[in-house]
Coordinates of N, CA and C in Angstrom, one line a residue:
Chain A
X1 N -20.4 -30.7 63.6 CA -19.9 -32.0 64.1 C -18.3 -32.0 64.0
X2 N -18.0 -32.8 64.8 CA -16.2 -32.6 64.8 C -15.5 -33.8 63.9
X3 N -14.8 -33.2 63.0 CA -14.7 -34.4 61.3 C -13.5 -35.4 62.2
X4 N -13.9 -36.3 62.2 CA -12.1 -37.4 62.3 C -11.7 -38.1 60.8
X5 N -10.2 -37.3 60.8 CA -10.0 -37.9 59.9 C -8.3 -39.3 59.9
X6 N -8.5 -40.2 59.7 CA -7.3 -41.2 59.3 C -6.5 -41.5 58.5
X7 N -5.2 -41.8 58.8 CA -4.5 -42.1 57.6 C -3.2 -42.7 58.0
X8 N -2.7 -43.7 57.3 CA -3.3 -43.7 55.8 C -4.5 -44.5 56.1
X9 N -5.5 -44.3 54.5 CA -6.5 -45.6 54.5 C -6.1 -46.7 54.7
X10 N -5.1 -47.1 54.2 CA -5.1 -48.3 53.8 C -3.4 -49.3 54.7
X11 N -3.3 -50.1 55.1 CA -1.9 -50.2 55.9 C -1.2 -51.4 55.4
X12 N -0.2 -51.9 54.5 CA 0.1 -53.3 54.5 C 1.3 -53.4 55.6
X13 N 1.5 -54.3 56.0 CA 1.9 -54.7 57.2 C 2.8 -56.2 57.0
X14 N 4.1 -56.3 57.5 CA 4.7 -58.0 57.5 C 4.1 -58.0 59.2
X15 N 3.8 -59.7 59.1 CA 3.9 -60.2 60.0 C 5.1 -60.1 61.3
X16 N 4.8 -59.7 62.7 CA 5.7 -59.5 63.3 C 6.4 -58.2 63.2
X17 N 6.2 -57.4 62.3 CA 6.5 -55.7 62.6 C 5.3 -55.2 62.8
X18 N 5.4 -53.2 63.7 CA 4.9 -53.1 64.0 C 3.7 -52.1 62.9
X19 N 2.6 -51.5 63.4 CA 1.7 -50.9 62.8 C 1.5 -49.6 63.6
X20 N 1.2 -48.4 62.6 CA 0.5 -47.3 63.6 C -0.4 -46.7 62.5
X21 N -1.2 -46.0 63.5 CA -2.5 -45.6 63.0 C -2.7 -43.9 63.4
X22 N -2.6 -43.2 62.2 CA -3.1 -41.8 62.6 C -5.0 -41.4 62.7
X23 N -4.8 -40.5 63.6 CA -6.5 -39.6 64.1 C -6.2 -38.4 63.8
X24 N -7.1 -37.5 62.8 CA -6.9 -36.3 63.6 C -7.8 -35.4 63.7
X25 N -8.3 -35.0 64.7 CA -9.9 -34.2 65.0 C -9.6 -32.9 64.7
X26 N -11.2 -32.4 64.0 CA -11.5 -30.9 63.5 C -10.9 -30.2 64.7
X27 N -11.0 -30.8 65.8 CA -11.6 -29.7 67.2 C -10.6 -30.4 68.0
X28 N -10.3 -29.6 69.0 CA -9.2 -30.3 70.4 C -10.5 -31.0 71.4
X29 N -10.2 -32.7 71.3 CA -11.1 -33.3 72.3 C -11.1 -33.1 73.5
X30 N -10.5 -32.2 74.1 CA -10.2 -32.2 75.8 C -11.3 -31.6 76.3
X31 N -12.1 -32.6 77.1 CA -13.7 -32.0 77.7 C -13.5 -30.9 78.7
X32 N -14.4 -30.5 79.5 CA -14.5 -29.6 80.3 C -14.1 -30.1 82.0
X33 N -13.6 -31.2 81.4 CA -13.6 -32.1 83.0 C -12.4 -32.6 82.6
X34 N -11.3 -32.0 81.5 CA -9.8 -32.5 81.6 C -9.6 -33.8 80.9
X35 N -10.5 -34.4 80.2 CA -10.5 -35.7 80.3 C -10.8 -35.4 78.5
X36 N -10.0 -36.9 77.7 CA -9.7 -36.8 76.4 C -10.9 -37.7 75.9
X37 N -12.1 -37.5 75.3 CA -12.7 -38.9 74.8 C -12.9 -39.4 73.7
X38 N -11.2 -40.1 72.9 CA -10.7 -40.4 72.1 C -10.6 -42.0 72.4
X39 N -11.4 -43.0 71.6 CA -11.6 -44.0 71.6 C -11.4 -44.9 70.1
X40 N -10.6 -46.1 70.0 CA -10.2 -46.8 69.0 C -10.8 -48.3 69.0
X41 N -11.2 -48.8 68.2 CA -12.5 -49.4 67.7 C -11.7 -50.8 66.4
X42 N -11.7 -51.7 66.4 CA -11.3 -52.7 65.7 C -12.4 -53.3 64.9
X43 N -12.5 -53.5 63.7 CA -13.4 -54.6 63.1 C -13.2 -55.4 62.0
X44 N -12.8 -56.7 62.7 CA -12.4 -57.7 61.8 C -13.2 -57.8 60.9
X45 N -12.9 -58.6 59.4 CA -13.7 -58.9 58.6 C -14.9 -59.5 58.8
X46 N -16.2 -59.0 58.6 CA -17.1 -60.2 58.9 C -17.8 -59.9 60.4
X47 N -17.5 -59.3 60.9 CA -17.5 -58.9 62.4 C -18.4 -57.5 62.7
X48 N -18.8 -57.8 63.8 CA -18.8 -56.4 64.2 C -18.0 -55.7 65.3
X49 N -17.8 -54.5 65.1 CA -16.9 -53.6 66.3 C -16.4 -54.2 67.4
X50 N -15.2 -53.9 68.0 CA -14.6 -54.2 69.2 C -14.1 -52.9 69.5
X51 N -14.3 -52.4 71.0 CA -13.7 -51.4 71.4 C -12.2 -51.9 72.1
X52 N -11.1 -51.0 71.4 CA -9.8 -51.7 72.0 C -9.1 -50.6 72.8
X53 N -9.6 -49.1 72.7 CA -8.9 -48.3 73.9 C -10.1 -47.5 73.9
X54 N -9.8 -46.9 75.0 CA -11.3 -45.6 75.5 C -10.1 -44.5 76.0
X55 N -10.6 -43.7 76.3 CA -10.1 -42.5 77.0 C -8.1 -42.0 76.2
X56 N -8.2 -42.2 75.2 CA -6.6 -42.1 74.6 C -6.0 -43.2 74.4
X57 N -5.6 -43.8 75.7 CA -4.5 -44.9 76.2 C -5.0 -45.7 77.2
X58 N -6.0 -46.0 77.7 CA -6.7 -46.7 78.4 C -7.5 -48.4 77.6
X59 N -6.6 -49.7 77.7 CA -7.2 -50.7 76.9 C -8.6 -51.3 77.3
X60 N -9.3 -51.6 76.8 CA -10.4 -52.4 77.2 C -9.9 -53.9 77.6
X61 N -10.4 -54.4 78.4 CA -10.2 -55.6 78.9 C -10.3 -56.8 78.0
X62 N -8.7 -57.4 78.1 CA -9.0 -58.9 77.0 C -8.2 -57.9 75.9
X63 N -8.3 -56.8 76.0 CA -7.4 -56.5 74.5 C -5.9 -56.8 74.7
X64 N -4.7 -57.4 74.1 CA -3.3 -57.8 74.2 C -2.7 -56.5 74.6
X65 N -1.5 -56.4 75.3 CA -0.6 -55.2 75.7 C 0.3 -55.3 74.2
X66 N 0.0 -55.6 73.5 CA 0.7 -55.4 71.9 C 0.5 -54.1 71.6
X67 N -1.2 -53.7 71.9 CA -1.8 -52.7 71.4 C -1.8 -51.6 72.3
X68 N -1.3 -50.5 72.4 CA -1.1 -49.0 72.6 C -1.9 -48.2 72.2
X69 N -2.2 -46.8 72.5 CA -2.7 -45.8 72.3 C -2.4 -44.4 72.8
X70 N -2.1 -43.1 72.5 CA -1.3 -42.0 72.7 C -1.8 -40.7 71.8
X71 N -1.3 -39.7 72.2 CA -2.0 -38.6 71.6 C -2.5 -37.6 72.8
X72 N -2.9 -36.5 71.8 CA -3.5 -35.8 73.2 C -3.9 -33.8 71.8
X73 N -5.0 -33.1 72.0 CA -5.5 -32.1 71.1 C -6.3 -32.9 70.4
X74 N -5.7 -32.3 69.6 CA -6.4 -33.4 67.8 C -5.2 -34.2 67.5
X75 N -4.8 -34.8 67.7 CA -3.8 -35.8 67.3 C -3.7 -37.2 67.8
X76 N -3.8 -38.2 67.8 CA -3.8 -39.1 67.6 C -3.2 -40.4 67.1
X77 N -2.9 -41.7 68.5 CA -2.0 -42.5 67.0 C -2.4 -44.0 67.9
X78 N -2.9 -45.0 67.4 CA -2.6 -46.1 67.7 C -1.5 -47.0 67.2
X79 N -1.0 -48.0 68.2 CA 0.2 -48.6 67.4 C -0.2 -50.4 68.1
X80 N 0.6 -51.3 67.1 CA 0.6 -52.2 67.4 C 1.8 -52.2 67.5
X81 N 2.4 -53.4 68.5 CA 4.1 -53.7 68.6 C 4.0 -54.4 67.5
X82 N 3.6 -55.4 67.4 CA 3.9 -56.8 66.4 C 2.9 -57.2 65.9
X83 N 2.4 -57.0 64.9 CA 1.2 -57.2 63.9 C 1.1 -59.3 63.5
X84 N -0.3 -59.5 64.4 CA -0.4 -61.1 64.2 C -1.8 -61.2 63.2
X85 N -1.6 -62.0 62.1 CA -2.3 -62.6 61.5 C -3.7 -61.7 62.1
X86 N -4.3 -62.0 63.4 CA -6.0 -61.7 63.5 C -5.8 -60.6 63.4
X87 N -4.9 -59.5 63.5 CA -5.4 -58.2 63.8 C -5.7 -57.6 62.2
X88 N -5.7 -58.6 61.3 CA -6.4 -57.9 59.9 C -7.8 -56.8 60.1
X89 N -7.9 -56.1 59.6 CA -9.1 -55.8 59.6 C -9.3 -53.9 59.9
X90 N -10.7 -53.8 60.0 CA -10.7 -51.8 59.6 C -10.3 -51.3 61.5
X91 N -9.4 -50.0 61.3 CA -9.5 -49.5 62.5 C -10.3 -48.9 62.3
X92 N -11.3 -48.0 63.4 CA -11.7 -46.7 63.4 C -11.2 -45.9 64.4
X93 N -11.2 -44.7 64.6 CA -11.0 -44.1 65.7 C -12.5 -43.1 65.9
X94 N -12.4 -43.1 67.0 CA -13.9 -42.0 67.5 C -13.8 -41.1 68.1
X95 N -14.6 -40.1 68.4 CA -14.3 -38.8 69.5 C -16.0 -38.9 70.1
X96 N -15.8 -38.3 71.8 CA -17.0 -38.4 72.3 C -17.0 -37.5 73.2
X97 N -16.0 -36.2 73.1 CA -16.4 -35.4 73.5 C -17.4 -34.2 73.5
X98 N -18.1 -34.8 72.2 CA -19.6 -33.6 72.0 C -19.9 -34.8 71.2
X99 N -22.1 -34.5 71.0 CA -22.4 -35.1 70.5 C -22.7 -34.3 69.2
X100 N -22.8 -35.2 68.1 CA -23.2 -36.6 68.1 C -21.4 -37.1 68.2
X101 N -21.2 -38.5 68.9 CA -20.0 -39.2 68.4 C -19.6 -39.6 67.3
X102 N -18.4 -39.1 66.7 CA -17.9 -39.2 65.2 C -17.1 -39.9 65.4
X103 N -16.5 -40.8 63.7 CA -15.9 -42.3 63.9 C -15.1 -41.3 62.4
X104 N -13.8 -41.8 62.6 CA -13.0 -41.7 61.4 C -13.4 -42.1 60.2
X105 N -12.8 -42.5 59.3 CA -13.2 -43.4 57.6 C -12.8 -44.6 58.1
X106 N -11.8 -45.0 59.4 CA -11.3 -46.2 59.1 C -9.7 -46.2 58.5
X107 N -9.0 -47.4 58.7 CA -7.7 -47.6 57.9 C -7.5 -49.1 57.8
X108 N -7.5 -49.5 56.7 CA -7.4 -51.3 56.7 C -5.9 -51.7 56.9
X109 N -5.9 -52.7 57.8 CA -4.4 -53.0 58.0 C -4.9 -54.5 57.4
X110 N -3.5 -55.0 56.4 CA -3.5 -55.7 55.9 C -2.0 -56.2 55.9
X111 N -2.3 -57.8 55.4 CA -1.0 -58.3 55.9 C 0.2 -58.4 54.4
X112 N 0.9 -57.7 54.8 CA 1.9 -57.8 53.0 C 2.4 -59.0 52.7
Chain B
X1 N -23.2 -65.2 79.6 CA -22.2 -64.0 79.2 C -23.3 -63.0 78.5
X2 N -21.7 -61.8 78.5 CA -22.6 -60.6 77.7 C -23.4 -60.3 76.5
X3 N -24.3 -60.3 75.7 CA -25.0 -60.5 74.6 C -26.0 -59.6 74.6
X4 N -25.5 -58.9 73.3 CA -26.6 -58.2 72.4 C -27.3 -59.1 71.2
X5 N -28.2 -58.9 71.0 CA -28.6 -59.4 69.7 C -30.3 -58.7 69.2
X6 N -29.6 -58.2 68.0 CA -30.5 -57.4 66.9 C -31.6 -58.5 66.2
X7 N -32.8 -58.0 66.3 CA -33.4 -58.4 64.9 C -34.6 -57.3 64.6
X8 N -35.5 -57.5 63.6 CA -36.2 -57.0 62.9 C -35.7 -56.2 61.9
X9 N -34.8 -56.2 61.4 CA -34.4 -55.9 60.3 C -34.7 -56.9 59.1
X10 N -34.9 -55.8 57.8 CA -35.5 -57.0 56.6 C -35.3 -55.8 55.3
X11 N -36.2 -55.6 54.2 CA -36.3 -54.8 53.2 C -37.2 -54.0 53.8
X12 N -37.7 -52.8 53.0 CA -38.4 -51.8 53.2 C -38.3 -51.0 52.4
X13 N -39.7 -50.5 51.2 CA -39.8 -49.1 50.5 C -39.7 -48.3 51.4
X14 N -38.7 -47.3 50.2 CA -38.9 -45.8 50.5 C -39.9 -45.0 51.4
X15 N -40.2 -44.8 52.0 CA -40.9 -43.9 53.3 C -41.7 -44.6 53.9
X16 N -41.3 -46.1 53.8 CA -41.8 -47.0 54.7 C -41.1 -47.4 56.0
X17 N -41.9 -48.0 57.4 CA -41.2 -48.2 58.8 C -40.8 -49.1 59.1
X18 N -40.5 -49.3 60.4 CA -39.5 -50.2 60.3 C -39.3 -50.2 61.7
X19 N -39.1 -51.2 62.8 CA -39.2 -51.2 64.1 C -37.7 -52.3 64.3
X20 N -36.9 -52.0 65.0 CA -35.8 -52.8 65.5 C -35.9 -52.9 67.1
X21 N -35.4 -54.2 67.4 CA -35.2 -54.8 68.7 C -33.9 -55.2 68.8
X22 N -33.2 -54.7 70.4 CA -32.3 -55.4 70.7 C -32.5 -55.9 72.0
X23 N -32.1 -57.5 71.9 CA -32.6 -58.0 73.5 C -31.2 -58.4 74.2
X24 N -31.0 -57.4 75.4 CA -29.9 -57.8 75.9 C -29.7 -59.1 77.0
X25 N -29.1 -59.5 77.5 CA -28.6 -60.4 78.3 C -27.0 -60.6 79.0
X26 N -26.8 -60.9 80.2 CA -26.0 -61.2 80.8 C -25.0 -60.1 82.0
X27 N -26.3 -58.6 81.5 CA -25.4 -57.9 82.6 C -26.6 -57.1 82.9
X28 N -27.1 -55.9 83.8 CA -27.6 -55.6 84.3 C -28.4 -54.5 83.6
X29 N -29.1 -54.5 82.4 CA -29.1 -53.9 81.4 C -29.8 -52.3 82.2
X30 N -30.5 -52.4 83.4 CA -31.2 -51.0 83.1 C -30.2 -49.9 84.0
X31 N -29.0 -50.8 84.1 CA -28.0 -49.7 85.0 C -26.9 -49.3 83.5
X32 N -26.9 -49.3 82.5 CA -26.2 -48.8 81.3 C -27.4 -47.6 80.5
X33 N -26.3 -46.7 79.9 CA -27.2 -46.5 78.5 C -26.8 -47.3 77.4
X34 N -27.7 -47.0 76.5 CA -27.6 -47.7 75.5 C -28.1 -47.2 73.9
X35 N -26.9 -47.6 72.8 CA -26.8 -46.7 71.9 C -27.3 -47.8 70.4
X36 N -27.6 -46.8 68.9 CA -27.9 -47.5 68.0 C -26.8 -46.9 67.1
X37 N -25.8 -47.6 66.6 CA -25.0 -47.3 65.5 C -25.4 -47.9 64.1
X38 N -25.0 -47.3 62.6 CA -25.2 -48.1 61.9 C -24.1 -48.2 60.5
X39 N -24.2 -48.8 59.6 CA -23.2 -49.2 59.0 C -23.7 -49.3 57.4
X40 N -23.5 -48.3 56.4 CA -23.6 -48.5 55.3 C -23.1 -49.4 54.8
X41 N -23.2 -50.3 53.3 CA -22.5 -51.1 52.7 C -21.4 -50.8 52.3
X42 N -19.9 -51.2 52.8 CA -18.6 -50.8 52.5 C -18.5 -49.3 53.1
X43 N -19.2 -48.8 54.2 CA -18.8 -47.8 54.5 C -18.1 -47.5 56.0
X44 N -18.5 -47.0 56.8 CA -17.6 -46.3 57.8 C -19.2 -46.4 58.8
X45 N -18.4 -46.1 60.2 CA -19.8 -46.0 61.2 C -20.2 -45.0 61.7
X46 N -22.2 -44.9 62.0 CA -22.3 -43.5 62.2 C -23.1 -44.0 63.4
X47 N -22.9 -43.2 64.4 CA -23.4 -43.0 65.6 C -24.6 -42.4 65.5
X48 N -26.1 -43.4 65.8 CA -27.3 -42.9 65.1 C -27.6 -41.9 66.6
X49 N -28.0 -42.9 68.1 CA -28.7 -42.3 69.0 C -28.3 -43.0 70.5
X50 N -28.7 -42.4 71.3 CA -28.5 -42.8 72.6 C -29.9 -42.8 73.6
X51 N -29.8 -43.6 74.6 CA -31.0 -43.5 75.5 C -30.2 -43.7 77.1
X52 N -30.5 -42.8 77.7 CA -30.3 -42.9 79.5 C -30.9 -44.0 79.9
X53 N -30.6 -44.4 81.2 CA -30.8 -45.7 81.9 C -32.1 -45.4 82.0
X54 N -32.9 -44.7 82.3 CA -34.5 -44.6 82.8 C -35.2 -43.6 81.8
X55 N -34.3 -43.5 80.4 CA -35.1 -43.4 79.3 C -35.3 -41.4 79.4
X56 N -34.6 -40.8 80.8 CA -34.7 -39.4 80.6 C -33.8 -38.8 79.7
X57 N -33.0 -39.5 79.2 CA -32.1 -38.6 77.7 C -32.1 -39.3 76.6
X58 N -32.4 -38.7 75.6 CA -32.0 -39.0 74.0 C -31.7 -38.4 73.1
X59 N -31.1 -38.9 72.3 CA -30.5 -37.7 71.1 C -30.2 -38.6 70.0
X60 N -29.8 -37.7 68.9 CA -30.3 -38.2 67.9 C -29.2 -38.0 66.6
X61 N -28.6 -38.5 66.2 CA -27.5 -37.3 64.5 C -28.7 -36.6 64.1
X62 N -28.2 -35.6 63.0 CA -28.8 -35.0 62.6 C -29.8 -35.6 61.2
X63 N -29.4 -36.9 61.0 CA -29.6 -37.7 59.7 C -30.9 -38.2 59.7
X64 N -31.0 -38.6 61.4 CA -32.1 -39.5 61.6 C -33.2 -38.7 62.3
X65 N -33.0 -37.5 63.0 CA -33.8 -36.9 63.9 C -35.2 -36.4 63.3
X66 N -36.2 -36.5 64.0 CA -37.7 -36.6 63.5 C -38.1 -37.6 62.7
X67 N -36.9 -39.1 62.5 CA -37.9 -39.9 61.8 C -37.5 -40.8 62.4
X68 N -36.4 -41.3 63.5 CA -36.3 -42.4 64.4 C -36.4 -41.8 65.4
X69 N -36.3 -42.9 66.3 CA -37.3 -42.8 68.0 C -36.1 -44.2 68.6
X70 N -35.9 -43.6 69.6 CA -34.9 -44.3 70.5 C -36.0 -44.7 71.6
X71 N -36.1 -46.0 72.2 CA -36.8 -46.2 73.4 C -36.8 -47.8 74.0
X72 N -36.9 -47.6 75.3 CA -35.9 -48.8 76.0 C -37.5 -49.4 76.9
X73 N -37.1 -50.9 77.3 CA -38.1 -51.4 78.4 C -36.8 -52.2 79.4
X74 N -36.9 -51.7 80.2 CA -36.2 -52.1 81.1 C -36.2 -53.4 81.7
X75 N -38.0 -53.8 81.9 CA -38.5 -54.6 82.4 C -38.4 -55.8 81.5
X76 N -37.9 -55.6 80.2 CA -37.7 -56.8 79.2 C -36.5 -56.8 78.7
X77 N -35.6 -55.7 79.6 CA -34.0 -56.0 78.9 C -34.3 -56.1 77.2
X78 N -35.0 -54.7 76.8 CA -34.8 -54.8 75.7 C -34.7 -53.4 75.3
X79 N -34.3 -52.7 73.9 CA -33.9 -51.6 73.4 C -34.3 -51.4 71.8
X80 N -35.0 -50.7 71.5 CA -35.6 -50.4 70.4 C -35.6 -49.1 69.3
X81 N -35.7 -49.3 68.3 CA -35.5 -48.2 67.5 C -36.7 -48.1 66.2
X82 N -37.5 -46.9 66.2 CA -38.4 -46.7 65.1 C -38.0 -45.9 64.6
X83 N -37.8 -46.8 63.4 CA -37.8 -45.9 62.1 C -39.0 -45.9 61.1
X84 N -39.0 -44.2 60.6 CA -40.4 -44.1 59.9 C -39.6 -43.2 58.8
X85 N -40.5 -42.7 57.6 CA -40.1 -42.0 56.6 C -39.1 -42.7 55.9
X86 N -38.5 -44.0 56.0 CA -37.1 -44.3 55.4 C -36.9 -44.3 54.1
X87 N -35.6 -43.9 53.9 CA -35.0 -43.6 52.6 C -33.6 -44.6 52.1
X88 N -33.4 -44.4 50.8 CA -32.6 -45.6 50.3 C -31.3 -45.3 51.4
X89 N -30.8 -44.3 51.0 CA -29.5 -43.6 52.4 C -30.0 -44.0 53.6
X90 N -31.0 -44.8 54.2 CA -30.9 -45.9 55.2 C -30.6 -47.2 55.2
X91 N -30.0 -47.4 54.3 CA -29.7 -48.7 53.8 C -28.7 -49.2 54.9
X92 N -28.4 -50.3 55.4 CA -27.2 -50.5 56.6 C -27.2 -51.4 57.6
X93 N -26.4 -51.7 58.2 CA -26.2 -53.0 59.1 C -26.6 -51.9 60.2
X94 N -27.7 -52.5 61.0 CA -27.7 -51.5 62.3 C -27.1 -52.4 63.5
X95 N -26.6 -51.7 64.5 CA -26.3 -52.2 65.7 C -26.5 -51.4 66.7
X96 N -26.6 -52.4 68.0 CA -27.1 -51.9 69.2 C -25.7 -51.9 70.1
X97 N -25.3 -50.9 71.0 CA -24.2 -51.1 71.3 C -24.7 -50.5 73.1
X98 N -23.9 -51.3 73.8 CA -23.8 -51.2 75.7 C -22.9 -49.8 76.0
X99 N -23.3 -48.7 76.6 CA -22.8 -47.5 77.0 C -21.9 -47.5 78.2
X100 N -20.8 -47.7 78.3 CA -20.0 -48.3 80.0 C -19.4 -46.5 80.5
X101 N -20.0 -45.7 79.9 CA -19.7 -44.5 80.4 C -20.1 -43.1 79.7
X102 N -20.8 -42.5 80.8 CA -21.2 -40.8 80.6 C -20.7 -39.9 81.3
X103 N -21.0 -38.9 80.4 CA -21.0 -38.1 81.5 C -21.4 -36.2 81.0
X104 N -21.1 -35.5 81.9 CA -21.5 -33.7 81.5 C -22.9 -33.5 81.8
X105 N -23.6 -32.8 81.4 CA -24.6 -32.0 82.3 C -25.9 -31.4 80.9
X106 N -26.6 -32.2 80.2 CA -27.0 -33.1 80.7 C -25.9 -34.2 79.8
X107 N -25.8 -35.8 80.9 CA -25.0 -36.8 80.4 C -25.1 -37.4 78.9
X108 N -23.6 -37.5 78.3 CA -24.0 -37.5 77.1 C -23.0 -39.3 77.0
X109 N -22.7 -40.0 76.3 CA -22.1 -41.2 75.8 C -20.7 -40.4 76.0
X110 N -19.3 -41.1 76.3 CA -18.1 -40.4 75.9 C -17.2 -41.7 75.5
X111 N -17.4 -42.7 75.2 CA -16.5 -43.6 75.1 C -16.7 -44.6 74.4
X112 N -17.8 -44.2 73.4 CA -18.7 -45.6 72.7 C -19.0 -46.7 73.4
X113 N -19.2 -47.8 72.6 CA -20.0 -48.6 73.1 C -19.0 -49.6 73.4
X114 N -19.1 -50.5 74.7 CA -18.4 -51.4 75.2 C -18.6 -53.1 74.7
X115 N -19.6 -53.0 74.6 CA -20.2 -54.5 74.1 C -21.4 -53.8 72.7
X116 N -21.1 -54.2 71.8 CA -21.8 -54.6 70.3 C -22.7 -55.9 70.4
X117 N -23.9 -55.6 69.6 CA -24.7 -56.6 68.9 C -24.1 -57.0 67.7
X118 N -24.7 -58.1 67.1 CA -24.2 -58.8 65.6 C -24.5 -58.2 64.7
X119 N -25.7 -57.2 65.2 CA -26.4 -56.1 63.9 C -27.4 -57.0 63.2
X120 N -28.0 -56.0 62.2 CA -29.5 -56.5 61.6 C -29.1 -55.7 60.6
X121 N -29.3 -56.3 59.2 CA -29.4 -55.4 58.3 C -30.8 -55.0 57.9
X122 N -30.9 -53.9 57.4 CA -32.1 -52.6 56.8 C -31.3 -52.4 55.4
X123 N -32.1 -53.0 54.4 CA -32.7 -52.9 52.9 C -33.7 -51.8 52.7
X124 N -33.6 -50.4 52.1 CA -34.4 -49.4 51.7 C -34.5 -49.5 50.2
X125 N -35.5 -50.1 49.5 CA -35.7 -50.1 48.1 C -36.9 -50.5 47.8
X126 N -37.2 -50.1 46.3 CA -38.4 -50.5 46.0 C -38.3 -51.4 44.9

C-alpha cells in the first residue's frame, strides 16, 4: 500500500494568517493516464469528512478560493490564505492512484 | 438535497455480525459507485471498500477482505455492508461515501468520496 504521511501533526494558527499543510506519498501518484489522484479532505470537529480538492489543485464546489492545493510526485501541500475560525479541525490528505485508497494521519489546525 | 444516511450500527461480540445500510437520496444513486470508509476512535480514516454502479466491481483493504461483503440495491437506492467474524480492531464510526469518479481498467475509485454519510458507529466487545 502506498504510506501518506503529514506534517506537522499538529498546526496552531492566528486568525487571519495563513496555514499550509504537507503530503508525502511512499510512491509518485502520477497514474498511467498522466493524471495525479491526490485528494484533501477536511473534518471539522464533530463532523464527518468534506472533500475540499480532488485531483491536486482542483476545489470541490462550495469550497472558499481561500483554500488552494499544489504539488505534484510525492509531494504535496495544501494552503489556506487566511485561516477563519470554522476551518478548525483534522486535514487529511488521500492518494487514489492504486487501490486500496490511503488517507494521511491527519494534521489538526488549531486556532492560537 | 444530497443525503447519505447510515444505520444499523450498534454493539457486537467478538466474531459476531453485523449488517449496515446506507439509504441514499437526492441524486441518481445507480449512476455513482459507492464506497464504505471507517473511522477508529481518535484515529485517522481507512478506506474499507468499493462497489461499481451495477455491482460488477468490488474490492476490499486487506483488513476486512473475507469477512465483509460490499453490495448495493439499486432499486432501493440503498448500499450495504456485511460484516461477519468481527473483532474488537473493528471498533469505529463507519461511513458510506458517493464515488464522483473512476477510472483504469478494471475501474477503480480515484478521488474519494464526494458526498459522506453521518456514519453509524460499530462497538466490538464483549
Amino acid at each position: 500500500d502506498i504510506v501518506m504521511t503529514q506534517s506537522p501533526l499538529s498546526l496552531p494558527v492566528t486568525l487571519g494568517q495563513p496555514a499550509s499543510f504537507s503530503c508525502r506519498s511512499s510512491q509518485r501518484l502520477v497514474y498511467s493516464d498522466r493524471s495525479t489522484y491526490l485528494s484533501w479532505f477536511q473534518q471539522r470537529p464533530g463532523q464527518s469528512p468534506r472533500r475540499l480538492i480532488y485531483k491536486v489543485s482542483n476545489r470541490d464546489s462550495g469550497v472558499p478560493d481561500r483554500f488552494s492545493g499544489s504539488g505534484s510526485g510525492t509531494d504535496f501541500t495544501l494552503k489556506i490564505s487566511r485561516v477563519e475560525a470554522e476551518d478548525v479541525g483534522v486535514y487529511y490528505c488521500m492518494q487514489g492512484t492504486q487501490w486500496p485508497g490511503t488517507f494521511g494521519q491527519g494534521t489538526k489546525l488549531e486556532i492560537k | 438535497q444530497v443525503q447519505l444516511v447510515e444505520s444499523g450500527g450498534g454493539l457486537v461480540k467478538p466474531g459476531g455480525s453485523l449488517r449496515l445500510s446506507c439509504a441514499a437520496s437526492g441524486f441518481s444513486f445507480s449512476d455513482y459507485y459507492m464506497s464504505w470508509i471507517r473511522q477508529a476512535p481518535g484515529k485517522g480514516l481507512e478506506w474499507l471498500s468499493y462497489i461499481s454502479t451495477m455491482s460488477t466491481y468490488t474490492n476490499y483493504a486487506d483488513s476486512v477482505k473475507g469477512r465483509f461483503t460490499i453490495s448495493r440495491d439499486n432499486a432501493k437506492n440503498s448500499l450495504f455492508l456485511q460484516m461477519s467474524s468481527l473483532r474488537a480492531e473493528d471498533t469505529a464510526v463507519y461511513y458510506c461515501g458517493r464515488v464522483d469518479f473512476w477510472s483504469g481498467n478494471p475501474p477503480i475509485p480515484r478521488s474519494g468520496m464526494d458526498v459522506w454519510g453521518q456514519g453509524t458507529p460499530v462497538t466490538v466487545s464483549s
